[in-house]
GROMACS .gro file of C-alpha atoms in nm:
model
  270
    1MET     CA    1  -1.881  11.466  15.826
    2MET     CA    2  -1.998  11.504  15.485
    3SER     CA    3  -1.984  11.209  15.224
    4ARG     CA    4  -1.919  11.249  14.857
    5ASN     CA    5  -2.107  11.038  14.602
    6SER     CA    6  -1.919  10.943  14.288
    7ASN     CA    7  -2.113  10.887  13.966
    8SER     CA    8  -1.988  10.590  13.749
    9ARG     CA    9  -2.106  10.549  13.382
   10GLY     CA   10  -2.151  10.219  13.217
   11GLY     CA   11  -2.057  10.140  12.849
   12PHE     CA   12  -1.761  10.111  12.626
   13SER     CA   13  -1.469  10.324  12.588
   14LEU     CA   14  -1.355  10.461  12.250
   15VAL     CA   15  -1.061  10.213  12.249
   16GLU     CA   16  -1.301   9.926  12.305
   17LEU     CA   17  -1.521  10.033  12.015
   18ILE     CA   18  -1.233  10.050  11.775
   19VAL     CA   19  -1.119   9.713  11.886
   20VAL     CA   20  -1.482   9.570  11.830
   21ILE     CA   21  -1.495   9.732  11.484
   22VAL     CA   22  -1.169   9.592  11.383
   23ILE     CA   23  -1.251   9.248  11.476
   24ALA     CA   24  -1.583   9.262  11.296
   25GLY     CA   25  -1.422   9.380  10.996
   26LEU     CA   26  -1.167   9.112  11.011
   27VAL     CA   27  -1.446   8.843  11.060
   28ALA     CA   28  -1.656   9.001  10.764
   29THR     CA   29  -1.348   8.995  10.551
   30ALA     CA   30  -1.284   8.620  10.622
   31ILE     CA   31  -1.638   8.535  10.555
   32PHE     CA   32  -1.633   8.722  10.234
   33GLN     CA   33  -1.310   8.554  10.117
   34ILE     CA   34  -1.457   8.200  10.208
   35LEU     CA   35  -1.754   8.290  10.000
   36VAL     CA   36  -1.560   8.406   9.713
   37SER     CA   37  -1.326   8.099   9.727
   38ASN     CA   38  -1.633   7.873   9.751
   39GLN     CA   39  -1.787   8.052   9.443
   40ARG     CA   40  -1.460   8.001   9.262
   41ILE     CA   41  -1.456   7.615   9.348
   42TYR     CA   42  -1.820   7.575   9.234
   43THR     CA   43  -1.758   7.755   8.924
   44ALA     CA   44  -1.454   7.541   8.844
   45GLN     CA   45  -1.627   7.231   8.926
   46GLY     CA   46  -1.923   7.333   8.702
   47GLU     CA   47  -1.691   7.419   8.412
   48SER     CA   48  -1.503   7.094   8.461
   49VAL     CA   49  -1.822   6.900   8.442
   50ARG     CA   50  -1.946   7.077   8.147
   51GLY     CA   51  -1.624   7.027   7.980
   52GLN     CA   52  -1.617   6.657   8.026
   53GLN     CA   53  -1.985   6.634   7.902
   54THR     CA   54  -1.896   6.832   7.589
   55VAL     CA   55  -1.585   6.632   7.489
   56ARG     CA   56  -1.779   6.299   7.554
   57GLY     CA   57  -2.089   6.414   7.365
   58ALA     CA   58  -1.880   6.529   7.072
   59VAL     CA   59  -1.670   6.219   7.035
   60GLU     CA   60  -1.944   5.978   7.094
   61PHE     CA   61  -2.161   6.162   6.810
   62LEU     CA   62  -1.868   6.175   6.567
   63ALA     CA   63  -1.777   5.807   6.652
   64THR     CA   64  -2.127   5.699   6.576
   65GLU     CA   65  -2.143   5.892   6.248
   66LEU     CA   66  -1.798   5.796   6.105
   67ARG     CA   67  -1.840   5.427   6.210
   68GLU     CA   68  -2.105   5.383   5.936
   69ILE     CA   69  -1.909   5.512   5.643
   70SER     CA   70  -1.701   5.297   5.404
   71PRO     CA   71  -1.366   5.458   5.317
   72ARG     CA   72  -1.303   5.187   5.060
   73GLY     CA   73  -1.658   5.251   4.931
   74GLY     CA   74  -1.553   5.612   4.852
   75ASP     CA   75  -1.753   5.757   5.156
   76ILE     CA   76  -1.481   6.000   5.259
   77LEU     CA   77  -1.507   6.282   5.000
   78THR     CA   78  -1.252   6.524   5.155
   79MET     CA   79  -1.052   6.497   5.459
   80GLU     CA   80  -0.864   6.746   5.650
   81SER     CA   81  -0.718   6.772   6.003
   82ASP     CA   82  -0.993   6.978   6.140
   83GLU     CA   83  -1.289   6.861   5.918
   84ILE     CA   84  -1.414   6.571   5.727
   85GLU     CA   85  -1.668   6.550   5.427
   86VAL     CA   86  -1.857   6.218   5.420
   87ARG     CA   87  -2.151   6.034   5.270
   88ALA     CA   88  -2.353   5.981   5.579
   89MET     CA   89  -2.583   5.682   5.582
   90ARG     CA   90  -2.952   5.781   5.661
   91ALA     CA   91  -3.142   5.453   5.547
   92SER     CA   92  -3.070   5.104   5.476
   93ALA     CA   93  -3.206   4.759   5.359
   94LEU     CA   94  -3.076   4.424   5.328
   95VAL     CA   95  -3.139   4.233   5.006
   96CYS     CA   96  -3.300   3.895   5.051
   97GLY     CA   97  -3.403   3.805   4.703
   98ARG     CA   98  -3.425   3.931   4.339
   99ASP     CA   99  -3.647   3.917   4.028
  100GLY     CA  100  -3.490   4.058   3.717
  101SER     CA  101  -3.430   4.436   3.769
  102ASP     CA  102  -3.621   4.418   4.092
  103ILE     CA  103  -3.474   4.331   4.445
  104PHE     CA  104  -3.661   4.225   4.748
  105ALA     CA  105  -3.528   4.380   5.089
  106THR     CA  106  -3.618   4.436   5.458
  107ALA     CA  107  -3.552   4.766   5.612
  108LEU     CA  108  -3.260   4.790   5.861
  109ALA     CA  109  -3.297   5.178   5.933
  110GLY     CA  110  -3.520   5.443   5.785
  111ARG     CA  111  -3.701   5.413   5.475
  112ILE     CA  112  -3.574   5.400   5.096
  113ARG     CA  113  -3.817   5.583   4.867
  114PRO     CA  114  -3.847   5.623   4.493
  115GLY     CA  115  -3.613   5.882   4.369
  116ASP     CA  116  -3.342   5.816   4.623
  117GLU     CA  117  -2.980   5.778   4.499
  118VAL     CA  118  -2.860   5.470   4.682
  119LEU     CA  119  -2.528   5.299   4.729
  120VAL     CA  120  -2.545   4.925   4.641
  121TYR     CA  121  -2.309   4.655   4.765
  122PHE     CA  122  -2.214   4.417   4.475
  123GLN     CA  123  -2.076   4.052   4.537
  124GLU     CA  124  -1.921   3.948   4.212
  125ASP     CA  125  -1.752   3.632   4.365
  126PRO     CA  126  -1.902   3.502   4.678
  127ASP     CA  127  -1.589   3.310   4.763
  128THR     CA  128  -1.361   3.614   4.779
  129GLY     CA  129  -1.391   3.977   4.925
  130ASN     CA  130  -1.146   4.112   4.685
  131SER     CA  131  -1.398   4.160   4.399
  132ASP     CA  132  -1.687   4.321   4.616
  133PHE     CA  133  -1.751   4.681   4.573
  134TRP     CA  134  -2.008   4.967   4.610
  135THR     CA  135  -2.177   5.150   4.330
  136THR     CA  136  -2.450   5.405   4.303
  137ALA     CA  137  -2.806   5.352   4.166
  138GLU     CA  138  -3.138   5.514   4.164
  139VAL     CA  139  -3.459   5.375   4.317
  140THR     CA  140  -3.722   5.409   4.048
  141SER     CA  141  -4.018   5.236   4.228
  142GLU     CA  142  -4.096   5.097   4.553
  143SER     CA  143  -4.384   4.865   4.657
  144GLY     CA  144  -4.489   4.621   4.905
  145SER     CA  145  -4.442   4.233   4.845
  146GLU     CA  146  -4.606   3.950   4.930
  147GLN     CA  147  -4.326   3.736   4.870
  148PRO     CA  148  -4.096   3.687   5.168
  149GLN     CA  149  -3.808   3.590   4.943
  150ARG     CA  150  -3.610   3.456   5.243
  151CYS     CA  151  -3.662   3.769   5.437
  152GLY     CA  152  -3.827   3.554   5.703
  153ASP     CA  153  -4.103   3.718   5.902
  154ASP     CA  154  -3.954   4.077   5.836
  155PRO     CA  155  -4.171   4.318   5.616
  156THR     CA  156  -4.053   4.295   5.260
  157ARG     CA  157  -4.032   4.578   5.008
  158ARG     CA  158  -3.983   4.542   4.641
  159TYR     CA  159  -3.759   4.805   4.479
  160THR     CA  160  -3.670   4.868   4.122
  161LEU     CA  161  -3.312   4.985   4.062
  162ASP     CA  162  -3.185   5.172   3.756
  163ASN     CA  163  -2.915   5.419   3.639
  164PHE     CA  164  -2.608   5.218   3.784
  165ALA     CA  165  -2.290   5.430   3.782
  166ASP     CA  166  -2.087   5.137   3.673
  167ASP     CA  167  -2.350   4.975   3.443
  168SER     CA  168  -2.312   4.671   3.664
  169PRO     CA  169  -2.564   4.377   3.605
  170THR     CA  170  -2.841   4.375   3.852
  171ALA     CA  171  -2.799   3.975   3.868
  172ILE     CA  172  -2.503   4.022   4.103
  173VAL     CA  173  -2.709   4.210   4.364
  174ASP     CA  174  -2.755   3.896   4.553
  175SER     CA  175  -2.902   3.805   4.906
  176GLY     CA  176  -2.710   3.946   5.177
  177SER     CA  177  -2.622   4.274   4.976
  178LEU     CA  178  -2.675   4.592   5.140
  179ILE     CA  179  -2.841   4.916   4.978
  180ARG     CA  180  -2.823   5.255   5.167
  181THR     CA  181  -2.912   5.610   5.109
  182TRP     CA  182  -2.688   5.893   5.219
  183GLU     CA  183  -2.644   6.256   5.231
  184THR     CA  184  -2.328   6.464   5.193
  185VAL     CA  185  -2.212   6.596   5.536
  186THR     CA  186  -1.924   6.790   5.659
  187TYR     CA  187  -1.828   6.765   6.023
  188GLY     CA  188  -1.604   7.051   6.158
  189LEU     CA  189  -1.576   7.365   6.378
  190ILE     CA  190  -1.849   7.623   6.348
  191THR     CA  191  -1.817   7.968   6.494
  192GLN     CA  192  -2.157   8.099   6.657
  193GLY     CA  193  -2.177   8.393   6.896
  194GLY     CA  194  -1.808   8.422   6.909
  195GLU     CA  195  -1.747   8.072   7.021
  196SER     CA  196  -1.647   7.750   6.842
  197PHE     CA  197  -1.873   7.455   6.822
  198VAL     CA  198  -1.845   7.096   6.684
  199GLY     CA  199  -2.088   7.142   6.389
  200ARG     CA  200  -2.238   6.990   6.086
  201ILE     CA  201  -2.290   7.132   5.726
  202ASP     CA  202  -2.535   6.959   5.506
  203SER     CA  203  -2.796   7.071   5.240
  204ASP     CA  204  -3.001   7.250   5.491
  205GLY     CA  205  -2.700   7.469   5.606
  206GLU     CA  206  -2.473   7.463   5.898
  207GLU     CA  207  -2.571   7.364   6.263
  208ALA     CA  208  -2.381   7.380   6.576
  209LEU     CA  209  -2.405   7.055   6.756
  210ILE     CA  210  -2.202   7.040   7.069
  211GLY     CA  211  -1.982   7.289   7.258
  212PRO     CA  212  -1.815   7.539   7.305
  213VAL     CA  213  -1.483   7.388   7.225
  214GLU     CA  214  -1.143   7.545   7.206
  215ALA     CA  215  -1.124   7.783   6.908
  216ARG     CA  216  -0.822   7.684   6.736
  217ARG     CA  217  -0.762   7.297   6.824
  218GLY     CA  218  -1.118   7.212   6.948
  219LEU     CA  219  -1.157   6.950   6.690
  220GLU     CA  220  -0.889   6.732   6.508
  221PHE     CA  221  -0.895   6.419   6.293
  222ALA     CA  222  -0.611   6.184   6.216
  223TYR     CA  223  -0.640   5.937   5.936
  224LEU     CA  224  -0.456   5.595   5.970
  225ASP     CA  225  -0.397   5.326   5.730
  226ARG     CA  226  -0.386   4.948   5.802
  227ASN     CA  227  -0.041   4.994   5.968
  228GLY     CA  228  -0.142   5.263   6.181
  229ASP     CA  229   0.041   5.529   5.997
  230VAL     CA  230  -0.109   5.864   5.893
  231THR     CA  231  -0.223   5.861   5.528
  232THR     CA  232  -0.374   6.123   5.295
  233ASP     CA  233  -0.534   5.850   5.070
  234ALA     CA  234  -0.906   5.840   5.148
  235LEU     CA  235  -0.933   5.480   5.010
  236GLU     CA  236  -0.651   5.359   5.236
  237VAL     CA  237  -0.823   5.500   5.566
  238ARG     CA  238  -0.876   5.201   5.812
  239SER     CA  239  -0.929   5.409   6.111
  240ILE     CA  240  -0.988   5.753   6.234
  241ARG     CA  241  -0.850   5.923   6.561
  242ILE     CA  242  -1.106   6.198   6.680
  243THR     CA  243  -0.973   6.453   6.931
  244VAL     CA  244  -1.212   6.717   7.099
  245ARG     CA  245  -1.086   6.990   7.346
  246THR     CA  246  -1.249   7.226   7.556
  247LEU     CA  247  -1.105   7.559   7.708
  248SER     CA  248  -1.301   7.772   7.959
  249GLN     CA  249  -1.262   8.122   8.070
  250ALA     CA  250  -1.288   7.996   8.431
  251ARG     CA  251  -0.975   7.929   8.625
  252ASP     CA  252  -0.882   7.658   8.877
  253SER     CA  253  -0.713   7.724   9.222
  254GLY     CA  254  -0.383   7.753   9.061
  255GLY     CA  255  -0.484   8.023   8.820
  256ARG     CA  256  -0.507   7.777   8.513
  257ALA     CA  257  -0.778   7.802   8.243
  258ILE     CA  258  -0.997   7.491   8.285
  259ALA     CA  259  -0.952   7.264   7.991
  260ASP     CA  260  -1.036   6.904   7.914
  261SER     CA  261  -0.980   6.684   7.604
  262LEU     CA  262  -1.077   6.341   7.475
  263SER     CA  263  -0.944   6.115   7.183
  264VAL     CA  264  -1.115   5.799   7.043
  265LEU     CA  265  -1.008   5.566   6.762
  266VAL     CA  266  -1.286   5.479   6.532
  267THR     CA  267  -1.275   5.194   6.291
  268PRO     CA  268  -1.527   5.245   5.998
  269ARG     CA  269  -1.677   4.956   5.823
  270ASN     CA  270  -1.523   4.821   5.509
   0.00000   0.00000   0.00000
C-alpha cells in the first residue's frame, strides 16, 4: 500500500494581504487626521492667545499715554475715529516755591532742561478751579538749588521761565503748580509688511508698536463729553473709549476666522 504525502505551505493568501493593507491604510489615515486636527487646535489656541495679548497690550499702552493728557488744557490737537494727535507728557516737575522769575521744583518724571518748551499750570484764584489754566513757556536756565523751598527732602531744581504764550505773570506760578514737557505724537494704524499695527508717529518718524490688528477696524477712538455723549470738540472731551480688534488668518473648528477685541474707557486728567 502506497502512502501519498501532501505538502502544505504556510503564509497569507492574497485576500488576507489585501485586508491587512486596507486596515493599515485606515489606521494611518485616522492617525493623520488626528494629527492634523491637533495641529489646527494648537494653531487656533496659539492665535487666540496672541490675539488676547495684542489687544490687552495695545489698550494698556494707549490708556497709559492718554490718561496723562489734558483735553481742557489743549493737549488734544486732532481727533479722528482711527487716530488721535496729542501733546504727550515726557517730563514733569512740581513747583514748591518761587523767587521772582525763577521757580523751585522737584522732579516727578524725567528731566526738564534749558531750551525745553513746557506747559505751566497757573492758579489765578486758589479758591476756585474755574480760573486755572495751562499755558506754554520756555525754560531758559536750570540749576541746582540749596533752598528746599518747601520741597521737603526731595532734590530741588531752580528753573527760569520766559516767553510765556499768554504773557501771564510768573507770580501766579505758585506752590503746587505743575510744569511738564511734551512731544507731539499721533497714535493710529500703521501698515508694515502688508499688515496693520497700532503705531506711533512723532518727530523721529513712524513706529509700529503692537500687532498685527484688523486692517480696517483694528483701532477705534470714541470721544465722549461729561454726559457720555460723543463730541467733536476737543476741549469738551472728558473720556475716550479705545477699541482694539485683531483678526487672524487661522480658523477655529467651525471654520471661522479667529478674532478678538477689547474696549476700555479712559478718563484723562483735567
